[in-house]
PDB file of C-alpha atoms in Angstrom:
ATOM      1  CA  UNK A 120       0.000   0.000   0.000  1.00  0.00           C
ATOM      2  CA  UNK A 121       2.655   2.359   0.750  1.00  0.00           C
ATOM      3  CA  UNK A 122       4.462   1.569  -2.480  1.00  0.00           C
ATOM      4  CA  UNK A 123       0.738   2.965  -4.165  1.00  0.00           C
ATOM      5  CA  UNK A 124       0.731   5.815  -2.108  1.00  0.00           C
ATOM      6  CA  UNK A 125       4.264   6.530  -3.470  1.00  0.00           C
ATOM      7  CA  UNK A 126       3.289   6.311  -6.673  1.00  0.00           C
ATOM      8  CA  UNK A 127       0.332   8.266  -6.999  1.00  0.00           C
ATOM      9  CA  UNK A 128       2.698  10.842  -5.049  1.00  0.00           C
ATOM     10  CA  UNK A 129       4.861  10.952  -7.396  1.00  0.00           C
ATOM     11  CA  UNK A 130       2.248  11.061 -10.634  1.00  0.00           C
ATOM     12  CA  UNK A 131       0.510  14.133  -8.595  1.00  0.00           C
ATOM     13  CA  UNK A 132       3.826  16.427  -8.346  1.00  0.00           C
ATOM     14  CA  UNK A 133       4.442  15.347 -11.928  1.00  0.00           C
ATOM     15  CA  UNK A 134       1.231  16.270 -12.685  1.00  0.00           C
ATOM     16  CA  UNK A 135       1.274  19.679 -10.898  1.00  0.00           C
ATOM     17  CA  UNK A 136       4.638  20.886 -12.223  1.00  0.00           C
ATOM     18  CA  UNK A 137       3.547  20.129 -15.929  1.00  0.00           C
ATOM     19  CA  UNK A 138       0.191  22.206 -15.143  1.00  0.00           C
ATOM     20  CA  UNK A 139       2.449  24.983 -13.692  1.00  0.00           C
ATOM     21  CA  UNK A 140       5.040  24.768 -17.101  1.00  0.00           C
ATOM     22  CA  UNK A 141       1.819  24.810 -19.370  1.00  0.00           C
ATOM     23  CA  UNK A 142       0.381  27.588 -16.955  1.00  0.00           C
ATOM     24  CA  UNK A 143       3.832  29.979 -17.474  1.00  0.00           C
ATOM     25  CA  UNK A 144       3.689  29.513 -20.590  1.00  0.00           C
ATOM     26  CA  UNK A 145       0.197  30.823 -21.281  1.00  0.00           C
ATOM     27  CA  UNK A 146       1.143  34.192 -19.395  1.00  0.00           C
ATOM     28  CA  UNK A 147       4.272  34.664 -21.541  1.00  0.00           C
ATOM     29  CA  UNK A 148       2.433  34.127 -24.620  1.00  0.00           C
ATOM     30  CA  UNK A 149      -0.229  36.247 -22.981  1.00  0.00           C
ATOM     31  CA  UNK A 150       2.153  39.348 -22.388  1.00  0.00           C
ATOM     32  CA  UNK A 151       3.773  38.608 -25.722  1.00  0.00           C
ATOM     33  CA  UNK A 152       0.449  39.114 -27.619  1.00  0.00           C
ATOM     34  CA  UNK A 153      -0.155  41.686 -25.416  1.00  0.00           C
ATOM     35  CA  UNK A 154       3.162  43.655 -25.921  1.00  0.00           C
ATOM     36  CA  UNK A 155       2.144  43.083 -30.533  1.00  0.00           C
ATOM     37  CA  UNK A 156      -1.414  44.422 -29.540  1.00  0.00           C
ATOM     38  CA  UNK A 157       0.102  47.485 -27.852  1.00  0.00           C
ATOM     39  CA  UNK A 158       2.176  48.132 -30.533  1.00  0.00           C
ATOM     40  CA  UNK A 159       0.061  47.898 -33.344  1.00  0.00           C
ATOM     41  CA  UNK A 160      -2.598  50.313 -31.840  1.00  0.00           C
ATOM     42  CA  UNK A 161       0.314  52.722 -30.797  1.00  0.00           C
ATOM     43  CA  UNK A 162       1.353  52.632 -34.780  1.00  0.00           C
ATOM     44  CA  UNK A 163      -2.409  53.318 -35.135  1.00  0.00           C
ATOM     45  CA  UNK A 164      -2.565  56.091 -32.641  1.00  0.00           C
ATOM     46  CA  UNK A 165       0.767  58.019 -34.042  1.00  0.00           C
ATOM     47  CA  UNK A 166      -1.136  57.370 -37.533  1.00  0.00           C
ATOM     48  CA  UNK A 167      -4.355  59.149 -35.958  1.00  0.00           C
ATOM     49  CA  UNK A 168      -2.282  62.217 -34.519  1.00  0.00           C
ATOM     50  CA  UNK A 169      -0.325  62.726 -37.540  1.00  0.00           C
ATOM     51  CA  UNK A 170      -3.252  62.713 -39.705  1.00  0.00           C
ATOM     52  CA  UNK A 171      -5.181  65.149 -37.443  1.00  0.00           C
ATOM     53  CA  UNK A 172      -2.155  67.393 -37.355  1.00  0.00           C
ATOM     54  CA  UNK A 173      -2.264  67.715 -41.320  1.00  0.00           C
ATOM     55  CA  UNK A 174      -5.769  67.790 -41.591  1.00  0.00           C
ATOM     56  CA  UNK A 175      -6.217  64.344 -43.670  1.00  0.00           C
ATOM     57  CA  UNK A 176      -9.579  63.749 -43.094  1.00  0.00           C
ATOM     58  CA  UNK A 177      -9.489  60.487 -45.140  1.00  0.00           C
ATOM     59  CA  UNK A 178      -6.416  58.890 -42.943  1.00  0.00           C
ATOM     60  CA  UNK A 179      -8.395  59.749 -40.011  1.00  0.00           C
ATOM     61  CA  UNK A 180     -11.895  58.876 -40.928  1.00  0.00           C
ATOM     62  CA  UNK A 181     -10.355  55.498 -41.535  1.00  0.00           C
ATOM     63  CA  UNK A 182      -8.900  54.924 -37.959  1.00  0.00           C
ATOM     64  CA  UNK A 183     -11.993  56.699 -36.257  1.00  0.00           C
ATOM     65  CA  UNK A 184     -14.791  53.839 -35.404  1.00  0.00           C
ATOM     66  CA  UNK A 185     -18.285  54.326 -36.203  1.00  0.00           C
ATOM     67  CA  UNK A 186     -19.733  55.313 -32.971  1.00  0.00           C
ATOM     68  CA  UNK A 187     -16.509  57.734 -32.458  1.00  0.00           C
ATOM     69  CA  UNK A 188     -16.866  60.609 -30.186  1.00  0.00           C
ATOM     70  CA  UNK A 189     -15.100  63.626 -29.295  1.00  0.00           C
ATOM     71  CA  UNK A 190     -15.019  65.729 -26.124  1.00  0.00           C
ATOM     72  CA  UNK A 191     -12.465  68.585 -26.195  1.00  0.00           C
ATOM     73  CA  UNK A 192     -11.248  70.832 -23.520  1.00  0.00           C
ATOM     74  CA  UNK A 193     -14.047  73.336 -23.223  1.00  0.00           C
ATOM     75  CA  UNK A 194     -16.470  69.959 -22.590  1.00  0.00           C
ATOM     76  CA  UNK A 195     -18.516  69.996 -26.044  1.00  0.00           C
ATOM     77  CA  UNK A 196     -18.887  66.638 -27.590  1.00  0.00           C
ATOM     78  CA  UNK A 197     -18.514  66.098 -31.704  1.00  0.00           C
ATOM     79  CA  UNK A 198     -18.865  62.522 -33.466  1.00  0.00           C
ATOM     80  CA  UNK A 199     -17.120  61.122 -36.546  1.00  0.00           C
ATOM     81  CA  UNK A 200     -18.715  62.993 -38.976  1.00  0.00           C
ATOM     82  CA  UNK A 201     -18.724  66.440 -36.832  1.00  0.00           C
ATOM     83  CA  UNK A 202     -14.593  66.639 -36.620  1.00  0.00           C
ATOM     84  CA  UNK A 203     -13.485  65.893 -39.926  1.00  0.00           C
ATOM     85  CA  UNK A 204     -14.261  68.645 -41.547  1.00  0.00           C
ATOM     86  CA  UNK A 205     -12.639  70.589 -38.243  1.00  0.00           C
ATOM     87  CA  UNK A 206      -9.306  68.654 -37.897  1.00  0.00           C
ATOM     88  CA  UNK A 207      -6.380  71.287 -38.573  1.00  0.00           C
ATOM     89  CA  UNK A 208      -7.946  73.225 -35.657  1.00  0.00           C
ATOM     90  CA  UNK A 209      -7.641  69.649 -32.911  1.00  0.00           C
ATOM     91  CA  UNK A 210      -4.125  69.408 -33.916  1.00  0.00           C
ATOM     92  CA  UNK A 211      -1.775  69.420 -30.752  1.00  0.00           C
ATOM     93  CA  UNK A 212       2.051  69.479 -30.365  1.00  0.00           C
ATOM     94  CA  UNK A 213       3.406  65.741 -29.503  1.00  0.00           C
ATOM     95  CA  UNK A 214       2.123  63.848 -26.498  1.00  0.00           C
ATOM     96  CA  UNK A 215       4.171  64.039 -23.513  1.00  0.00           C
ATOM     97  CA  UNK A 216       3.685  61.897 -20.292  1.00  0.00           C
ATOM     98  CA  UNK A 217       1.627  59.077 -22.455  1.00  0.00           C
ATOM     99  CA  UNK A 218       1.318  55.603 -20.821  1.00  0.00           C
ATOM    100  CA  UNK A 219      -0.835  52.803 -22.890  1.00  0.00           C
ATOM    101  CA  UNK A 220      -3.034  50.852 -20.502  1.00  0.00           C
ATOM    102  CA  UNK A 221      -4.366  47.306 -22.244  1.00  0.00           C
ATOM    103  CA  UNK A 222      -7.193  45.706 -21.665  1.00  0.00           C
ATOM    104  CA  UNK A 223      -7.413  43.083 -24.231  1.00  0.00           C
ATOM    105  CA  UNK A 224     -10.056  44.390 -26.890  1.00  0.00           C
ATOM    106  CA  UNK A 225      -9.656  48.227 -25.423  1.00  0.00           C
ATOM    107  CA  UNK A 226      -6.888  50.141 -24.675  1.00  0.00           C
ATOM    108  CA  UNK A 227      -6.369  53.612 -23.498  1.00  0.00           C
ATOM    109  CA  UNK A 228      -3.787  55.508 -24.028  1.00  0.00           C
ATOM    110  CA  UNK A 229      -3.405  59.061 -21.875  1.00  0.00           C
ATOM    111  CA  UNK A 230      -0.753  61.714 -21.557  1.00  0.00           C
ATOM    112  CA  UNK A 231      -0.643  65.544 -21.794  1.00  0.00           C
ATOM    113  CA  UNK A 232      -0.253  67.804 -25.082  1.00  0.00           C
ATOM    114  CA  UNK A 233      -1.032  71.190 -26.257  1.00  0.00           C
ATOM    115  CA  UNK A 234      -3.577  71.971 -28.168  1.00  0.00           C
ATOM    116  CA  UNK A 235      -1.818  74.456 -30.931  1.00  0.00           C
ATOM    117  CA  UNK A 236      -5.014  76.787 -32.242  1.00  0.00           C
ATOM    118  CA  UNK A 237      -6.124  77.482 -28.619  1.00  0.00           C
ATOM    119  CA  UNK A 238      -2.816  77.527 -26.745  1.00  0.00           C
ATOM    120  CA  UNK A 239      -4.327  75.376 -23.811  1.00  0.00           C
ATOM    121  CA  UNK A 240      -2.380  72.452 -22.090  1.00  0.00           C
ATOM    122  CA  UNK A 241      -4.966  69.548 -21.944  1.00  0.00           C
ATOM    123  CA  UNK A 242      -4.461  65.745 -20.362  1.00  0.00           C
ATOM    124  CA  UNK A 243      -6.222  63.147 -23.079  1.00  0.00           C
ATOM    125  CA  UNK A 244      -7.493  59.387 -23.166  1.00  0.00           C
ATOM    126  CA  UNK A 245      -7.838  57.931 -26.380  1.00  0.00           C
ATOM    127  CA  UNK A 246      -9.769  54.931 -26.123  1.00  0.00           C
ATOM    128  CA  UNK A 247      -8.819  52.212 -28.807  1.00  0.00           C
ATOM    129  CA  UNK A 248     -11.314  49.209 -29.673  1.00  0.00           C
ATOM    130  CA  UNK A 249     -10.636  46.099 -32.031  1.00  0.00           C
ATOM    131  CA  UNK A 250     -12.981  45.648 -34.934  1.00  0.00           C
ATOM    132  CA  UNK A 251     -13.134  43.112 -37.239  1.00  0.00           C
ATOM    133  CA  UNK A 252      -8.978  42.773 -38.200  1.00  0.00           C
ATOM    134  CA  UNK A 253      -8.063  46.648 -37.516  1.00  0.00           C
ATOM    135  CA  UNK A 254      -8.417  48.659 -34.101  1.00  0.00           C
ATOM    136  CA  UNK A 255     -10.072  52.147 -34.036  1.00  0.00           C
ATOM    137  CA  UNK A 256     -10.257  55.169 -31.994  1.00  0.00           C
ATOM    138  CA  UNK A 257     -13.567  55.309 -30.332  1.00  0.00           C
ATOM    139  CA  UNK A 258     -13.236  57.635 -27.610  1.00  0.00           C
ATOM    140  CA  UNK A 259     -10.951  60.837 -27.469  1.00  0.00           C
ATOM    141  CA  UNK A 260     -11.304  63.345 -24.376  1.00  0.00           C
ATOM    142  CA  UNK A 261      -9.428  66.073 -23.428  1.00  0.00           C
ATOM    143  CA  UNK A 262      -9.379  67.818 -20.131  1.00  0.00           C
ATOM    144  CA  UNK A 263      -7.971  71.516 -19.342  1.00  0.00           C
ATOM    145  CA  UNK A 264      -4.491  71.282 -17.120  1.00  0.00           C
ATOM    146  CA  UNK A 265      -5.716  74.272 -14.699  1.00  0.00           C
ATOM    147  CA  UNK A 266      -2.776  76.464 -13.705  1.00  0.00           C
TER     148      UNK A 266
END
């Protein structure tokens, strides 16, 4: 009997430290898809900026999603079809401070620029979605630094 015992020891630590090899594995392939998700909607977001910045309504419309909204710094909400015809004048000197937060099928990205045609220093959040194969910006708030 204690011969069984043994055995069935043994098969159960076997057992456990194949579970815990399979298990490190799945959060390093996690964090490695999550590092190629981060970067392709960072590409996306510095594609979004730079297109806003020269006024390219079609590079933008075609990062923007659908149901895309946004709130600038004196609080007044525009959609998608509201701020392309207004971009040259939401252009803003490069992000400073920006961290990228991700949360599988969202991710934010915030930090701190100035918007150029009103001379204002604003914090953002872009909020990023994934659609179909491509992510777009759904979401993009900015808030007055008060000095």
């Amino acid at each position: 009997m204690g011969h069984l015992l043994k055995g069935v020891f043994r098969w159960v630590v076997v057992a456990q430290l194949v579970c815990m090899g399979v298990g490190a594995q799945r959060v390093a392939g996690a964090e490695e898809t999550s590092a190629v998700q981060r970067g392709a909607v960072q590409q996306a977001d510095r594609a979004l900026v730079e297109a806003i910045g020269k006024g390219d309504a079609a590079a933008a419309s075609a990062l923007l999603d659908e149901e895309f909204s946004w709130t600038d710094h004196r609080g007044k909400t525009l959609k998608k079809n509201e701020i392309l015809p207004e971009l040259k004048t939401l252009a803003s000197v490069p992000d400073v401070d920006q961290e990228t937060r991700d949360f599988g099928r969202v991710v934010l990205i915030r930090g701190n620029h100035r918007i150029a045609s009103a001379n204002v220093d604003v914090r953002f959040i872009r909020v990023w979605v994934k659609r179909a194969a491509d992510w777009r910006a759904l979401v993009y708030q900015e808030t007055k630094i008060g000095r």
